[in-house]
Coordinates of C-alpha atoms in Angstrom, one line a residue:
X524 CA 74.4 105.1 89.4
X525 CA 74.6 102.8 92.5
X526 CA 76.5 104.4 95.4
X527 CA 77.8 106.9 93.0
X528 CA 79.4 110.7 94.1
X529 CA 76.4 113.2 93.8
X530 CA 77.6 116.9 94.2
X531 CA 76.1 120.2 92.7
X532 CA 78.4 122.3 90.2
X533 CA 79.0 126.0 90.5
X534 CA 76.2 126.4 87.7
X535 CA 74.0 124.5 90.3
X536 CA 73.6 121.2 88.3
X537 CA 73.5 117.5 89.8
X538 CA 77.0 116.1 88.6
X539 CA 77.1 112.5 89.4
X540 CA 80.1 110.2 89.1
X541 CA 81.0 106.4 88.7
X542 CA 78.9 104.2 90.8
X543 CA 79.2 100.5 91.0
X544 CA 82.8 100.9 89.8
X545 CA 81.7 102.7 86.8
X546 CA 84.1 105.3 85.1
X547 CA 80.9 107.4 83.8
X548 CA 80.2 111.1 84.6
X549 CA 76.9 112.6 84.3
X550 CA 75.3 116.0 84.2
X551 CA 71.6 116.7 85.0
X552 CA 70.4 120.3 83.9
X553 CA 67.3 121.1 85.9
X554 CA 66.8 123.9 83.3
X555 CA 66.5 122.0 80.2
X556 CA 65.1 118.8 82.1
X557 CA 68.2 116.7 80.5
X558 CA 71.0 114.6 81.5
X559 CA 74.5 115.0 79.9
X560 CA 77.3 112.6 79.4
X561 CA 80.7 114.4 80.4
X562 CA 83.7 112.5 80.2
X563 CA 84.5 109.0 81.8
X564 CA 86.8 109.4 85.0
X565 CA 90.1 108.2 84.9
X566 CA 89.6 106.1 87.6
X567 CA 86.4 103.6 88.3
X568 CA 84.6 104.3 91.4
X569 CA 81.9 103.8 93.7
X570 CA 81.1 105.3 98.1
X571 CA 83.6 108.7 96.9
X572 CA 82.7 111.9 98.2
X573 CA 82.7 115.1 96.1
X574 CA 83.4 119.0 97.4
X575 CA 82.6 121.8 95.3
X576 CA 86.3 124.1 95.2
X577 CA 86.2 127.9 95.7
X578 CA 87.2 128.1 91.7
X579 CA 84.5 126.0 90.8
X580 CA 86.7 123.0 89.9
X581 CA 84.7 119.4 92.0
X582 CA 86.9 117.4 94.2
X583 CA 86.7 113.9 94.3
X584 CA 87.4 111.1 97.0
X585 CA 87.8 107.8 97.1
X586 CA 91.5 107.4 95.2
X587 CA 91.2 111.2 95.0
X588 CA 90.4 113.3 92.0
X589 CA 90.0 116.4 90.8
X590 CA 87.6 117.5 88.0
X591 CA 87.8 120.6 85.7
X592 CA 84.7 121.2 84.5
X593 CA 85.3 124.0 82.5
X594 CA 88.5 122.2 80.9
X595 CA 86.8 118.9 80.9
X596 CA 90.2 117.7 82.9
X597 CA 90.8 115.9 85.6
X598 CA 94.4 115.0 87.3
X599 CA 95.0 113.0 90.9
X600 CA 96.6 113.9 94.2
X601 CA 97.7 111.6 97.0
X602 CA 94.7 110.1 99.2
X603 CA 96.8 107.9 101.9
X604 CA 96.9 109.8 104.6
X605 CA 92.9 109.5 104.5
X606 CA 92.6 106.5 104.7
X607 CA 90.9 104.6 108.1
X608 CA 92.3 101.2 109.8
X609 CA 89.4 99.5 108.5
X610 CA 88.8 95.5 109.3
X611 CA 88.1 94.9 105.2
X612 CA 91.1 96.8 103.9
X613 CA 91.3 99.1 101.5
X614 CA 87.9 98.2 100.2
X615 CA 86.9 99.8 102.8
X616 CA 89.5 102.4 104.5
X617 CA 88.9 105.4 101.8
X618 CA 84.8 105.2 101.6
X619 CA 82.7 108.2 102.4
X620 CA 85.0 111.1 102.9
X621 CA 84.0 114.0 105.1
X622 CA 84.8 116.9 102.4
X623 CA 84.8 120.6 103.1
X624 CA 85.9 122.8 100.0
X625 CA 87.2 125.9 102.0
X626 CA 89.3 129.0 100.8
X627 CA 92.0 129.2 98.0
X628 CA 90.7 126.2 95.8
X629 CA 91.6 123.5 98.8
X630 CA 89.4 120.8 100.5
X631 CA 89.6 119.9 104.5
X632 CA 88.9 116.5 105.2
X633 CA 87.6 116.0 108.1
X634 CA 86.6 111.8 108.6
X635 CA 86.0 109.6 108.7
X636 CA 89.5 108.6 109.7
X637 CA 90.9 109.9 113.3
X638 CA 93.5 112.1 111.1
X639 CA 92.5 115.3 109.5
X640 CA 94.1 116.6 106.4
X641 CA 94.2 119.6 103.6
X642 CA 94.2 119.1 100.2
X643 CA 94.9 122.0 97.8
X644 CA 94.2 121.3 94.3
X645 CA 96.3 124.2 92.9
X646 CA 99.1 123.6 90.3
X647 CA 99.9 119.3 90.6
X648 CA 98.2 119.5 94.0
X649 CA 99.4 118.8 97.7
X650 CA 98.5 116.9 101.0
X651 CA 98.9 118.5 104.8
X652 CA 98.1 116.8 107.8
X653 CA 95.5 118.8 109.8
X654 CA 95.7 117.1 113.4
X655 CA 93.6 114.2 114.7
X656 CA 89.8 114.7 115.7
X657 CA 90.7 114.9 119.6
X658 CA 90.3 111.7 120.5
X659 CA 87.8 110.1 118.3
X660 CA 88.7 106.9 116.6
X661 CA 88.0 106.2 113.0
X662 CA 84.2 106.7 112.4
X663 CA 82.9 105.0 109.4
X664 CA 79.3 105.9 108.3
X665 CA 79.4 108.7 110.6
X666 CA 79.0 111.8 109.0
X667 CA 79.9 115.9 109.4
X668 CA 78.2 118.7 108.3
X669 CA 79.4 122.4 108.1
X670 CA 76.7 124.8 110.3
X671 CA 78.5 128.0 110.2
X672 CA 79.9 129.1 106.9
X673 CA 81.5 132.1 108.3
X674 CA 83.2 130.8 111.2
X675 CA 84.3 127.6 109.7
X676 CA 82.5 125.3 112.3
X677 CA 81.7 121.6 111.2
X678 CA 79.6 119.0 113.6
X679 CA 80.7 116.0 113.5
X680 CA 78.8 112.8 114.8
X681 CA 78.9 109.2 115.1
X682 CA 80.3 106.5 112.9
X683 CA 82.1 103.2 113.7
X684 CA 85.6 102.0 113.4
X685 CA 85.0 99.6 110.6
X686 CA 82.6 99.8 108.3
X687 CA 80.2 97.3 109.8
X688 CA 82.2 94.6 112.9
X689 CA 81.6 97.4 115.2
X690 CA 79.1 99.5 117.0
X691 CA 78.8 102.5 116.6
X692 CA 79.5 105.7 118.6
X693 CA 77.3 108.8 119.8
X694 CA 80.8 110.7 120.1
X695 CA 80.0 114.8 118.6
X696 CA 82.8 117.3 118.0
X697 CA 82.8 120.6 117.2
X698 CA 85.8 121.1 114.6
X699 CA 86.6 124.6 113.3
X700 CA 88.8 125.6 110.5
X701 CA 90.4 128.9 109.4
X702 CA 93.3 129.4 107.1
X703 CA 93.8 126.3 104.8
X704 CA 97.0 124.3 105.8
X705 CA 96.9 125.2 109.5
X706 CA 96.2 122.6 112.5
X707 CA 92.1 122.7 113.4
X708 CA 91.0 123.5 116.5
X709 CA 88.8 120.2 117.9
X710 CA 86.1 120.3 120.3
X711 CA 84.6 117.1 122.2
X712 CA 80.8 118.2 122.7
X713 CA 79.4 115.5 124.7
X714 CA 77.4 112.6 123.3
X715 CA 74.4 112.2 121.4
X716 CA 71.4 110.1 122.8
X717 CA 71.5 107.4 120.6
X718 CA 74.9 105.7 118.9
X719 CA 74.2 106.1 114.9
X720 CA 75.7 104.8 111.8
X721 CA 74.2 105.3 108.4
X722 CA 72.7 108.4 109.9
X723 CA 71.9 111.7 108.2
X724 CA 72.0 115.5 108.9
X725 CA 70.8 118.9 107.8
X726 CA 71.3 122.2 108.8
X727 CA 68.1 124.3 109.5
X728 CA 67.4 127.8 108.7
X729 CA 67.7 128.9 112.3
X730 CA 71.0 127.2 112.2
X731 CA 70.5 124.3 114.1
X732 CA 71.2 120.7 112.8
X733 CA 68.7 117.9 112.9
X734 CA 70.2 114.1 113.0
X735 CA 68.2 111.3 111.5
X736 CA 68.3 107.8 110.9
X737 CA 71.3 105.2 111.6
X738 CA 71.7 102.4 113.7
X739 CA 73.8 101.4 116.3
X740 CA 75.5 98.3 114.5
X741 CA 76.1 99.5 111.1
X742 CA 75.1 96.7 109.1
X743 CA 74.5 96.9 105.6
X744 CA 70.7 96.0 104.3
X745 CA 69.7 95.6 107.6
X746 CA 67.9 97.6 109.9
X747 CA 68.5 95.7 113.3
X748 CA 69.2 98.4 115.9
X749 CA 67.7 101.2 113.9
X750 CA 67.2 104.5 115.2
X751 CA 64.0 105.9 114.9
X752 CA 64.5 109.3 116.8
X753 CA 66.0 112.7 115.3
X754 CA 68.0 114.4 117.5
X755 CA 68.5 118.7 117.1
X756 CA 72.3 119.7 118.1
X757 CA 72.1 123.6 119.4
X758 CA 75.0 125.1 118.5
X759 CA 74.1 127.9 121.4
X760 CA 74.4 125.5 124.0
X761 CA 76.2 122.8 122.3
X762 CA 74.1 120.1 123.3
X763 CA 71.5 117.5 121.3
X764 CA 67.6 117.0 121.9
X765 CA 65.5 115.0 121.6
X766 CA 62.3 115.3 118.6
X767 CA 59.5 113.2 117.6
X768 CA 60.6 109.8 116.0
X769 CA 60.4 108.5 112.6
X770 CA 58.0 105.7 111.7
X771 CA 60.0 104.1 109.2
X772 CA 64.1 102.8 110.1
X773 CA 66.3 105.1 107.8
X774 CA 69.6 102.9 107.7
X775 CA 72.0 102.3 104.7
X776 CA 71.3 103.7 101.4
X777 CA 68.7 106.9 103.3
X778 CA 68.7 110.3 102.8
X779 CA 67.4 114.0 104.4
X780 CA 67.3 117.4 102.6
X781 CA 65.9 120.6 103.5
X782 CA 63.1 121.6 101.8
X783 CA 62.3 125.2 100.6
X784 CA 59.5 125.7 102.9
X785 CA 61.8 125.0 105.8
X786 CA 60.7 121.3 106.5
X787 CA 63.2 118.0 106.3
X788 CA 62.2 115.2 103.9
X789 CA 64.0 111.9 105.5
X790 CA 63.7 108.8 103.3
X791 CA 64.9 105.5 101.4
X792 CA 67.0 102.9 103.1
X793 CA 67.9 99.1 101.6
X794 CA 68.2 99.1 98.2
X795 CA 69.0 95.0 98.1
X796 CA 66.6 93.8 95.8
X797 CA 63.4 92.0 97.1
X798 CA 64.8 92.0 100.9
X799 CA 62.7 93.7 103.7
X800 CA 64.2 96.3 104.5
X801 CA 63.9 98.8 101.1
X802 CA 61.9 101.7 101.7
X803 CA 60.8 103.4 98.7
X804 CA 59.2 106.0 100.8
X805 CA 59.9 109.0 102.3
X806 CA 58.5 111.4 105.8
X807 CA 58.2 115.3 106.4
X808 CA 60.0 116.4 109.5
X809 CA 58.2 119.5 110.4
X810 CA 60.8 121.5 113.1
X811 CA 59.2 123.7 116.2
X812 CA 60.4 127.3 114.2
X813 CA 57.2 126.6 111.9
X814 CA 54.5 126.7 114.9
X815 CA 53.4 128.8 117.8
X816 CA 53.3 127.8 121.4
X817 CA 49.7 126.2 121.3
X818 CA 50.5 124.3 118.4
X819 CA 49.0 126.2 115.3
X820 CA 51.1 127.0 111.8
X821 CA 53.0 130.2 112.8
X822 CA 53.5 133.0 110.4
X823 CA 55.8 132.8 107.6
X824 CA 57.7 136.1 107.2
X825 CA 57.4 137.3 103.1
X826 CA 60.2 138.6 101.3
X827 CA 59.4 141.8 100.0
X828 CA 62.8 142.5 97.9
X829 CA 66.4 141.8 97.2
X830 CA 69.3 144.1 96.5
X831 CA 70.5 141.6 93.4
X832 CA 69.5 138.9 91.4
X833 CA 73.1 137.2 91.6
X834 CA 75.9 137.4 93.9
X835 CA 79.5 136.5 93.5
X836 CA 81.7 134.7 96.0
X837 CA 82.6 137.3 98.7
X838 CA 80.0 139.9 97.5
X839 CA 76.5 140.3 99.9
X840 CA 73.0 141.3 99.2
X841 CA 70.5 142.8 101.4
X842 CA 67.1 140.6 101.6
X843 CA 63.8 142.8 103.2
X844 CA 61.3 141.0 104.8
X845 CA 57.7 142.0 106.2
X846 CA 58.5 140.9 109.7
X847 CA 61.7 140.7 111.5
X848 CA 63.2 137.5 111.2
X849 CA 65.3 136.4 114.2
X850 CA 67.8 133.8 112.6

C-alpha cells in the first residue's frame, strides 16, 4: 500500500487501491475491525486520486477509472486532457489529481494541471474542458480542498510546475463550480505567506481552512526548505494568517485530518527507509475557536438532540444544542 488511492465509500469504509503499481483493491470495515480483498483493478497504479460520485460509484485518477462497488465493475474514461507539462513525462504529468465528485454522478478536476475539466461517469462516460485556473500554471503537489459544499467553492493553493526541478508557488484561487459541464468561475486571491509543496489542508468547523506543511522546493525525501508554519485562509475576507508553527517539517509522504473534538492532527513525512527525514510522529494543532480571550479551554456547546439518525443525499436534519453555536 505505498502511495496507494485512499477514499471512503458511501457505506463510510477506507477503500484503498493499487499502490507501488499494484493492481489490488482493499476494503477496511471499521465495524467488524477487518480488511477485505475486492477485486484487482484493471489497471496497476500508484499517486491516483479517488472522488466519491453522487451514486456512490469511486472515481479514480491516474489513467482514470471508475469503480462500481455495488457491481464489483469497473470501466475507463479518457484522462489526457488532465494531464500537466511535467519535466519527467508522463510518469509524472497525471499524479495527484484534484478530484471533486459534484452533482449527477460527475467529478470536476480541478489541478493540478492549469486546465480544468468534467468528467461524468454515466453510461461509457465523457470528458469537458472546464477553463484554465486564471492564470496559474501547472501546480504539482499543490493541493485544493472544497470549504463550502453548498456553494461549490474550492481553495486552491500552491504546487510547482514539475513535480520536483521547480519551486514552488504561494499562488491561492478561489474556484467555484455550479452545474456540471459548465465553464468555472476562477478567482486569484492573493498569495500565501510561504511557497508550499507537499503541503496539506483541512477545513475547520467554523469553516475556515488551515494549511500545513510543504516546502518551497518540492523535493522528494527531503525536507530542505520546509515549512514549519500553518497558515488559516478566511473565506470572509479571503486572505491567509499566520498560526503557531510546527516543530517537526511535514514534507512528502505527511498528512492532517480533523479530529472529532475539533483539533488537527498533522503528521508523517519521509518514508525512505533509514534516511533522516521519516517522521513516525505526529502534532495536535489546537485552532483559536477552542479558547477564550485570556487563554483558558472555552466552552464546548453539547448536543442535546437530532431530528434523525440517518439522512439521505438532499434530505436535512435539525441538530439542538445547549448554547448557540455561531458557525
Amino acid at each position: 500500500m505505498f502511495c496507494p488511492g485512499i477514499s471512503l465509500d458511501a457505506g463510510g469504509r477506507i477503500f484503498v487501491t493499487g499502490g507501488n503499481d499494484a493492481p489490488k483493491t482493499s476494503v477496511y470495515d471499521s465495524n467488524a475491525n477487518t480488511w477485505i480483498a475486492a477485486p484487482n483493478m484493471k489497471i496497476a497504479r500508484s499517486y491516483q486520486s479517488l472522488a466519491n460520485l453522487s451514486n456512490g460509484n469511486i472515481f479514480h485518477h491516474r489513467w482514470v477509472l471508475e469503480w462500481r462497488p455495488r457491481q464489483q465493475k469497473r470501466r475507463s474514461v479518457e484522462r489526457t486532457p488532465m494531464l500537466t507539462a511535467d519535466a519527467q513525462g508522463i510518469f509524472r504529468s497525471d499524479n495527484h489529481g484534484w478530484l471533486f465528485g459534484w452533482k449527477s454522478a460527475s467529478v470536476f478536476q480541478a489541478g493540478p494541471s492549469k486546465a480544468m475539466n468534467w468528467y461524468t461517469a454515466t453510461g461509457t462516460g465523457a470528458q469537458k474542458p472546464a477553463g484554465l485556473r486564471g492564470n496559474d500554471p501547472d501546480s504539482m503537489n499543490g493541493n485544493a480542498i472544497m470549504y463550502d459544499v453548498v456553494n461549490g467553492k474550492i481553495l486552491t493553493v500552491g504546487g510547482a510546475p514539475n513535480y520536483q526541478v521547480n519551486d514552488a508557488t504561494g499562488n491561492a484561487h478561489v474556484v467555484t463550480i455550479s452545474s456540471p459541464g459548465t465553464t468555472v468561475r476562477v478567482v486569484a486571491i492573493g498569495s500565501m505567506a510561504n511557497r508550499r509543496g507537499f503541503h496539506n489542508s483541512v477545513v475547520l468547523p467554523d469553516g475556515k481552512v488551515l494549511v500545513t506543511g510543504g516546502e518551497v522546493r518540492p523535493v522528494p525525501f527531503s525536507d530542505a526548505g520546509a515549512v514549519l508554519t500553518p497558515e488559516l485562509f478566511n473565506p470572509a475576507t479571503s486572505s491567509f494568517s499566520t498560526v503557531n508553527p510546527e516543530a517537526v517539517p511535514r514534507t512528502y509522504h505527511s498528512w492532517s485530518l480533523l479530529l472529532p473534538d475539533a483539533t488537527v492532527i498533522s503528521g508523517g513525512g519521509g518514508l525512505c527507509g533509514s534516511c533522516s527525514t521519516n517522521h513516525p510522529n505526529a502534532q495536535i494543532f489546537s485552532p483559536a475557536y477552542l479558547f477564550n480571550a485570556d487563554g483558558s479551554k472555552a466552552a464546548r456547546p453539547v448536543i442535546k438532540s437530532v431530528s434523525a439518525t440517518s439522512v439521505a443525499v438532499g434530505t436535512t436534519m435539525t441538530v439542538t444544542t445547549n448554547s448557540a453555536v455561531a458557525s
